[in-house]
PDB file of C-alpha atoms in Angstrom:
ATOM      1  CA  ASP A   1     191.737 122.569  95.651  1.00  0.00           C
ATOM      2  CA  ALA A   2     193.754 125.684  95.097  1.00  0.00           C
ATOM      3  CA  GLY A   3     192.372 128.883  96.496  1.00  0.00           C
ATOM      4  CA  VAL A   4     192.402 132.282  94.853  1.00  0.00           C
ATOM      5  CA  THR A   5     195.906 132.968  93.565  1.00  0.00           C
ATOM      6  CA  GLN A   6     197.321 136.419  92.904  1.00  0.00           C
ATOM      7  CA  SER A   7     200.540 137.523  91.295  1.00  0.00           C
ATOM      8  CA  PRO A   8     202.898 139.080  91.945  1.00  0.00           C
ATOM      9  CA  THR A   9     202.898 139.055  95.755  1.00  0.00           C
ATOM     10  CA  HIS A  10     204.876 142.269  96.034  1.00  0.00           C
ATOM     11  CA  LEU A  11     206.060 144.935  93.654  1.00  0.00           C
ATOM     12  CA  ILE A  12     207.499 148.393  93.737  1.00  0.00           C
ATOM     13  CA  LYS A  13     206.699 150.972  91.073  1.00  0.00           C
ATOM     14  CA  THR A  14     207.598 154.585  90.445  1.00  0.00           C
ATOM     15  CA  ARG A  15     205.066 157.392  90.271  1.00  0.00           C
ATOM     16  CA  GLY A  16     203.617 157.718  86.796  1.00  0.00           C
ATOM     17  CA  GLN A  17     204.233 154.107  85.833  1.00  0.00           C
ATOM     18  CA  GLN A  18     201.596 151.541  84.983  1.00  0.00           C
ATOM     19  CA  VAL A  19     200.996 148.215  86.747  1.00  0.00           C
ATOM     20  CA  THR A  20     199.082 145.017  85.971  1.00  0.00           C
ATOM     21  CA  LEU A  21     197.970 142.664  88.718  1.00  0.00           C
ATOM     22  CA  ARG A  22     196.712 139.153  88.043  1.00  0.00           C
ATOM     23  CA  CYS A  23     194.182 136.877  89.708  1.00  0.00           C
ATOM     24  CA  SER A  24     193.135 133.266  89.186  1.00  0.00           C
ATOM     25  CA  PRO A  25     189.828 132.384  90.853  1.00  0.00           C
ATOM     26  CA  ILE A  26     188.936 129.153  92.575  1.00  0.00           C
ATOM     27  CA  SER A  27     188.153 126.456  90.012  1.00  0.00           C
ATOM     28  CA  GLY A  28     184.501 126.676  89.008  1.00  0.00           C
ATOM     29  CA  HIS A  29     184.064 130.255  90.217  1.00  0.00           C
ATOM     30  CA  LYS A  30     182.824 132.646  87.566  1.00  0.00           C
ATOM     31  CA  SER A  31     182.837 135.940  89.451  1.00  0.00           C
ATOM     32  CA  VAL A  32     185.912 137.948  90.370  1.00  0.00           C
ATOM     33  CA  SER A  33     186.097 141.182  92.309  1.00  0.00           C
ATOM     34  CA  TRP A  34     188.950 143.514  93.123  1.00  0.00           C
ATOM     35  CA  TYR A  35     189.477 145.463  96.342  1.00  0.00           C
ATOM     36  CA  GLN A  36     192.029 147.996  97.542  1.00  0.00           C
ATOM     37  CA  GLN A  37     193.094 147.889 101.182  1.00  0.00           C
ATOM     38  CA  VAL A  38     195.070 150.788 102.529  1.00  0.00           C
ATOM     39  CA  LEU A  39     196.974 150.165 105.757  1.00  0.00           C
ATOM     40  CA  GLY A  40     194.685 150.382 108.777  1.00  0.00           C
ATOM     41  CA  GLN A  41     191.480 150.353 106.728  1.00  0.00           C
ATOM     42  CA  GLY A  42     189.046 147.754 105.483  1.00  0.00           C
ATOM     43  CA  PRO A  43     189.108 146.691 101.820  1.00  0.00           C
ATOM     44  CA  GLN A  44     187.368 149.037  99.398  1.00  0.00           C
ATOM     45  CA  PHE A  45     185.472 147.679  96.394  1.00  0.00           C
ATOM     46  CA  ILE A  46     186.967 148.512  92.970  1.00  0.00           C
ATOM     47  CA  PHE A  47     185.379 146.185  90.365  1.00  0.00           C
ATOM     48  CA  GLN A  48     183.220 143.119  90.019  1.00  0.00           C
ATOM     49  CA  TYR A  49     183.217 140.870  86.942  1.00  0.00           C
ATOM     50  CA  TYR A  50     180.945 137.984  86.131  1.00  0.00           C
ATOM     51  CA  GLU A  51     181.131 135.923  82.967  1.00  0.00           C
ATOM     52  CA  LYS A  52     183.595 138.440  81.518  1.00  0.00           C
ATOM     53  CA  GLU A  53     181.239 141.377  81.977  1.00  0.00           C
ATOM     54  CA  GLU A  54     181.638 144.238  84.418  1.00  0.00           C
ATOM     55  CA  ARG A  55     178.908 144.018  87.026  1.00  0.00           C
ATOM     56  CA  GLY A  56     179.931 146.816  89.335  1.00  0.00           C
ATOM     57  CA  ARG A  57     182.433 149.569  89.836  1.00  0.00           C
ATOM     58  CA  GLY A  58     183.407 151.363  93.014  1.00  0.00           C
ATOM     59  CA  ASN A  59     184.396 154.979  93.456  1.00  0.00           C
ATOM     60  CA  PHE A  60     187.798 154.847  91.770  1.00  0.00           C
ATOM     61  CA  PRO A  61     189.211 157.037  88.986  1.00  0.00           C
ATOM     62  CA  ASP A  62     189.428 155.953  85.362  1.00  0.00           C
ATOM     63  CA  ARG A  63     193.110 155.175  85.885  1.00  0.00           C
ATOM     64  CA  PHE A  64     191.834 151.875  87.260  1.00  0.00           C
ATOM     65  CA  SER A  65     190.594 149.293  84.772  1.00  0.00           C
ATOM     66  CA  ALA A  66     190.086 145.562  84.745  1.00  0.00           C
ATOM     67  CA  ARG A  67     189.028 142.680  82.584  1.00  0.00           C
ATOM     68  CA  GLN A  68     188.083 139.052  82.910  1.00  0.00           C
ATOM     69  CA  PHE A  69     189.223 136.382  80.497  1.00  0.00           C
ATOM     70  CA  PRO A  70     187.348 133.340  79.109  1.00  0.00           C
ATOM     71  CA  ASN A  71     189.014 131.126  81.729  1.00  0.00           C
ATOM     72  CA  TYR A  72     187.619 133.532  84.404  1.00  0.00           C
ATOM     73  CA  SER A  73     191.027 134.818  85.447  1.00  0.00           C
ATOM     74  CA  SER A  74     191.287 138.574  85.744  1.00  0.00           C
ATOM     75  CA  GLU A  75     193.688 141.470  85.494  1.00  0.00           C
ATOM     76  CA  LEU A  76     193.594 144.824  87.244  1.00  0.00           C
ATOM     77  CA  ASN A  77     195.454 147.681  85.556  1.00  0.00           C
ATOM     78  CA  VAL A  78     196.378 150.960  87.156  1.00  0.00           C
ATOM     79  CA  ASN A  79     197.824 153.766  85.028  1.00  0.00           C
ATOM     80  CA  ALA A  80     199.726 156.894  86.026  1.00  0.00           C
ATOM     81  CA  LEU A  81     200.478 155.575  89.500  1.00  0.00           C
ATOM     82  CA  LEU A  82     200.276 157.944  92.455  1.00  0.00           C
ATOM     83  CA  LEU A  83     201.855 157.574  95.880  1.00  0.00           C
ATOM     84  CA  GLY A  84     198.334 157.102  97.260  1.00  0.00           C
ATOM     85  CA  ASP A  85     197.876 153.950  95.186  1.00  0.00           C
ATOM     86  CA  SER A  86     200.228 152.138  97.550  1.00  0.00           C
ATOM     87  CA  ALA A  87     198.069 149.437  99.114  1.00  0.00           C
ATOM     88  CA  LEU A  88     197.264 145.745  99.313  1.00  0.00           C
ATOM     89  CA  TYR A  89     195.198 144.791  96.248  1.00  0.00           C
ATOM     90  CA  LEU A  90     192.891 141.892  96.904  1.00  0.00           C
ATOM     91  CA  CYS A  91     191.079 139.640  94.488  1.00  0.00           C
ATOM     92  CA  ALA A  92     187.980 137.712  95.567  1.00  0.00           C
ATOM     93  CA  SER A  93     186.157 134.980  93.695  1.00  0.00           C
ATOM     94  CA  SER A  94     182.730 133.433  94.071  1.00  0.00           C
ATOM     95  CA  LEU A  95     180.595 130.921  92.218  1.00  0.00           C
ATOM     96  CA  ASP A  96     178.326 133.683  91.001  1.00  0.00           C
ATOM     97  CA  VAL A  97     177.341 137.180  92.049  1.00  0.00           C
ATOM     98  CA  ASN A  98     175.186 136.068  94.978  1.00  0.00           C
ATOM     99  CA  THR A  99     177.419 133.709  96.925  1.00  0.00           C
ATOM    100  CA  GLU A 100     180.262 133.907  99.405  1.00  0.00           C
ATOM    101  CA  ALA A 101     183.414 135.723  98.363  1.00  0.00           C
ATOM    102  CA  PHE A 102     186.810 134.108  98.993  1.00  0.00           C
ATOM    103  CA  PHE A 103     189.912 136.262  98.963  1.00  0.00           C
ATOM    104  CA  GLY A 104     193.433 135.695  97.764  1.00  0.00           C
ATOM    105  CA  GLN A 105     196.509 136.737  99.718  1.00  0.00           C
ATOM    106  CA  GLY A 106     196.795 139.979  97.823  1.00  0.00           C
ATOM    107  CA  THR A 107     199.430 141.917  95.929  1.00  0.00           C
ATOM    108  CA  ARG A 108     201.245 144.518  97.961  1.00  0.00           C
ATOM    109  CA  LEU A 109     201.969 147.507  95.722  1.00  0.00           C
ATOM    110  CA  THR A 110     204.372 150.202  96.811  1.00  0.00           C
ATOM    111  CA  VAL A 111     204.610 153.369  94.727  1.00  0.00           C
ATOM    112  CA  VAL A 112     207.741 155.451  95.304  1.00  0.00           C
TER     113      VAL A 112
ATOM    114  CA  GLN B   1     178.707 159.056 108.051  1.00  0.00           C
ATOM    115  CA  LYS B   2     180.378 155.872 106.860  1.00  0.00           C
ATOM    116  CA  GLU B   3     178.143 153.133 105.479  1.00  0.00           C
ATOM    117  CA  VAL B   4     179.649 150.618 107.896  1.00  0.00           C
ATOM    118  CA  GLU B   5     180.938 151.573 111.332  1.00  0.00           C
ATOM    119  CA  GLN B   6     183.167 149.299 113.350  1.00  0.00           C
ATOM    120  CA  ASP B   7     185.124 149.996 116.517  1.00  0.00           C
ATOM    121  CA  PRO B   8     188.787 149.645 115.483  1.00  0.00           C
ATOM    122  CA  GLY B   9     189.915 148.516 118.928  1.00  0.00           C
ATOM    123  CA  PRO B  10     192.376 147.163 119.824  1.00  0.00           C
ATOM    124  CA  LEU B  11     190.406 144.786 122.000  1.00  0.00           C
ATOM    125  CA  SER B  12     192.423 142.706 124.436  1.00  0.00           C
ATOM    126  CA  VAL B  13     190.897 139.710 126.258  1.00  0.00           C
ATOM    127  CA  PRO B  14     192.200 136.775 128.286  1.00  0.00           C
ATOM    128  CA  GLU B  15     192.221 133.292 126.812  1.00  0.00           C
ATOM    129  CA  GLY B  16     188.865 131.559 127.228  1.00  0.00           C
ATOM    130  CA  ALA B  17     186.837 134.784 127.264  1.00  0.00           C
ATOM    131  CA  ILE B  18     183.711 135.367 125.198  1.00  0.00           C
ATOM    132  CA  VAL B  19     184.363 138.071 122.632  1.00  0.00           C
ATOM    133  CA  SER B  20     181.696 140.314 121.151  1.00  0.00           C
ATOM    134  CA  LEU B  21     182.486 142.198 117.943  1.00  0.00           C
ATOM    135  CA  ASN B  22     179.971 144.623 116.487  1.00  0.00           C
ATOM    136  CA  CYS B  23     179.156 146.688 113.423  1.00  0.00           C
ATOM    137  CA  THR B  24     176.442 149.128 112.503  1.00  0.00           C
ATOM    138  CA  TYR B  25     175.459 150.031 108.977  1.00  0.00           C
ATOM    139  CA  SER B  26     173.298 152.632 107.287  1.00  0.00           C
ATOM    140  CA  ASN B  27     172.275 151.109 103.933  1.00  0.00           C
ATOM    141  CA  SER B  28     168.982 149.246 104.322  1.00  0.00           C
ATOM    142  CA  ALA B  29     169.580 147.544 100.946  1.00  0.00           C
ATOM    143  CA  PHE B  30     172.238 145.299 102.441  1.00  0.00           C
ATOM    144  CA  GLN B  31     171.078 141.693 102.321  1.00  0.00           C
ATOM    145  CA  TYR B  32     174.219 139.640 102.821  1.00  0.00           C
ATOM    146  CA  PHE B  33     176.398 139.837 105.886  1.00  0.00           C
ATOM    147  CA  MET B  34     179.861 138.379 106.089  1.00  0.00           C
ATOM    148  CA  TRP B  35     182.563 138.296 108.731  1.00  0.00           C
ATOM    149  CA  TYR B  36     186.188 137.945 107.736  1.00  0.00           C
ATOM    150  CA  ARG B  37     189.292 137.333 109.815  1.00  0.00           C
ATOM    151  CA  GLN B  38     192.527 138.874 108.618  1.00  0.00           C
ATOM    152  CA  TYR B  39     195.939 138.061 109.981  1.00  0.00           C
ATOM    153  CA  SER B  40     198.698 140.598 109.541  1.00  0.00           C
ATOM    154  CA  ARG B  41     199.786 141.000 105.916  1.00  0.00           C
ATOM    155  CA  LYS B  42     197.415 138.259 104.727  1.00  0.00           C
ATOM    156  CA  GLY B  43     194.182 138.238 102.725  1.00  0.00           C
ATOM    157  CA  PRO B  44     190.826 138.161 104.572  1.00  0.00           C
ATOM    158  CA  GLU B  45     189.516 134.689 105.458  1.00  0.00           C
ATOM    159  CA  LEU B  46     185.752 134.131 105.352  1.00  0.00           C
ATOM    160  CA  LEU B  47     184.378 133.133 108.761  1.00  0.00           C
ATOM    161  CA  MET B  48     180.629 133.517 108.533  1.00  0.00           C
ATOM    162  CA  TYR B  49     178.033 134.252 105.857  1.00  0.00           C
ATOM    163  CA  THR B  50     174.431 135.072 106.694  1.00  0.00           C
ATOM    164  CA  TYR B  51     171.481 136.232 104.681  1.00  0.00           C
ATOM    165  CA  SER B  52     168.935 138.633 106.206  1.00  0.00           C
ATOM    166  CA  SER B  53     168.190 138.764 109.930  1.00  0.00           C
ATOM    167  CA  GLY B  54     168.821 135.982 112.420  1.00  0.00           C
ATOM    168  CA  ASN B  55     171.563 133.916 114.001  1.00  0.00           C
ATOM    169  CA  LYS B  56     174.060 131.491 112.559  1.00  0.00           C
ATOM    170  CA  GLU B  57     176.428 129.301 114.548  1.00  0.00           C
ATOM    171  CA  ASP B  58     179.587 127.569 113.393  1.00  0.00           C
ATOM    172  CA  GLY B  59     181.710 125.978 116.078  1.00  0.00           C
ATOM    173  CA  ARG B  60     182.911 128.666 118.476  1.00  0.00           C
ATOM    174  CA  PHE B  61     181.555 131.441 116.253  1.00  0.00           C
ATOM    175  CA  THR B  62     178.030 132.898 116.220  1.00  0.00           C
ATOM    176  CA  ALA B  63     176.899 135.643 113.866  1.00  0.00           C
ATOM    177  CA  GLN B  64     173.821 137.764 114.581  1.00  0.00           C
ATOM    178  CA  VAL B  65     172.077 140.136 112.206  1.00  0.00           C
ATOM    179  CA  ASP B  66     169.343 142.561 113.242  1.00  0.00           C
ATOM    180  CA  LYS B  67     168.201 144.364 110.103  1.00  0.00           C
ATOM    181  CA  SER B  68     165.627 146.434 111.995  1.00  0.00           C
ATOM    182  CA  SER B  69     168.382 148.152 113.960  1.00  0.00           C
ATOM    183  CA  LYS B  70     171.079 147.700 111.277  1.00  0.00           C
ATOM    184  CA  TYR B  71     173.323 145.944 113.768  1.00  0.00           C
ATOM    185  CA  ILE B  72     175.684 143.021 113.121  1.00  0.00           C
ATOM    186  CA  SER B  73     177.504 140.993 115.764  1.00  0.00           C
ATOM    187  CA  LEU B  74     180.066 138.211 115.889  1.00  0.00           C
ATOM    188  CA  PHE B  75     180.573 136.241 119.099  1.00  0.00           C
ATOM    189  CA  ILE B  76     183.610 134.089 119.735  1.00  0.00           C
ATOM    190  CA  ARG B  77     183.374 131.576 122.574  1.00  0.00           C
ATOM    191  CA  ASP B  78     186.378 130.135 124.400  1.00  0.00           C
ATOM    192  CA  SER B  79     188.725 132.544 122.647  1.00  0.00           C
ATOM    193  CA  GLN B  80     192.224 131.300 121.824  1.00  0.00           C
ATOM    194  CA  PRO B  81     195.504 133.126 121.163  1.00  0.00           C
ATOM    195  CA  SER B  82     195.178 131.951 117.539  1.00  0.00           C
ATOM    196  CA  ASP B  83     192.041 134.101 117.288  1.00  0.00           C
ATOM    197  CA  SER B  84     194.258 137.194 117.555  1.00  0.00           C
ATOM    198  CA  ALA B  85     193.632 138.995 114.274  1.00  0.00           C
ATOM    199  CA  THR B  86     191.616 141.805 112.735  1.00  0.00           C
ATOM    200  CA  TYR B  87     187.924 141.038 112.270  1.00  0.00           C
ATOM    201  CA  LEU B  88     186.117 142.715 109.392  1.00  0.00           C
ATOM    202  CA  CYS B  89     182.363 142.919 108.967  1.00  0.00           C
ATOM    203  CA  ALA B  90     181.215 143.182 105.357  1.00  0.00           C
ATOM    204  CA  PRO B  91     177.587 143.625 104.384  1.00  0.00           C
ATOM    205  CA  GLY B  92     176.726 143.400 100.709  1.00  0.00           C
ATOM    206  CA  TRP B  93     173.876 143.775  98.255  1.00  0.00           C
ATOM    207  CA  GLY B  94     173.010 142.889  94.694  1.00  0.00           C
ATOM    208  CA  GLY B  95     175.591 140.159  94.810  1.00  0.00           C
ATOM    209  CA  GLY B  96     177.816 138.738  97.491  1.00  0.00           C
ATOM    210  CA  ASN B  97     180.929 140.187  95.945  1.00  0.00           C
ATOM    211  CA  LYS B  98     179.985 143.864  96.240  1.00  0.00           C
ATOM    212  CA  LEU B  99     180.983 144.183  99.827  1.00  0.00           C
ATOM    213  CA  THR B 100     181.296 147.284 101.970  1.00  0.00           C
ATOM    214  CA  PHE B 101     183.822 146.664 104.713  1.00  0.00           C
ATOM    215  CA  GLY B 102     184.152 148.186 108.124  1.00  0.00           C
ATOM    216  CA  THR B 103     187.596 149.347 109.223  1.00  0.00           C
ATOM    217  CA  GLY B 104     188.057 146.126 111.194  1.00  0.00           C
ATOM    218  CA  THR B 105     188.451 145.442 114.918  1.00  0.00           C
ATOM    219  CA  GLN B 106     191.867 144.312 116.080  1.00  0.00           C
ATOM    220  CA  LEU B 107     191.547 141.512 118.634  1.00  0.00           C
ATOM    221  CA  LYS B 108     194.307 140.213 120.887  1.00  0.00           C
ATOM    222  CA  VAL B 109     193.734 137.117 123.001  1.00  0.00           C
ATOM    223  CA  GLU B 110     196.314 136.866 125.741  1.00  0.00           C
ATOM    224  CA  LEU B 111     197.527 133.788 127.596  1.00  0.00           C
TER     225      LEU B 111
END
């Protein structure tokens, strides 16, 4: 079975631009969460979605938004990019909100 | 004070050693406790998942949770060079996906 897949793997954006990151969960998993990992730090929780509804939001500005589609895939959008948004963005999926979370390989975003 | 504290290391041990990795946390609402292994420039890989206090063993890995002292441990027996990675503790609550990660401990197992 395929694991959590994220696209793209790398991208470079300019300050002020907008970016959309994509995630496909493990087949059968209905919950998707997004994390930001800055170099040298642990991942930080951004959003959790379950059955297309937002179930949790971390301490991130409104420039960050996300959604989950009927097939349980998800997108993370970041507007008005700042240099500090440069990080590895990780998607995790789980069967539901109370089970183990499995991570994808991440999207490495560089803002210049 | 951070919600989850973890010694960043680096921790260097010889092959075959027993490794002890530890975390402390402050939020008593945490109910789920996960350990992840992360190789450089890769996504975290789930190693262990425990619920509430107690021990759980899986092969060379043992996870311990002491909720009374808010202390989490991961033991690695017979460590191998392939165990060289960053180990992240991640307690969670209200759902296994809302995880609060430590900064990670960098482990190097030397031949």
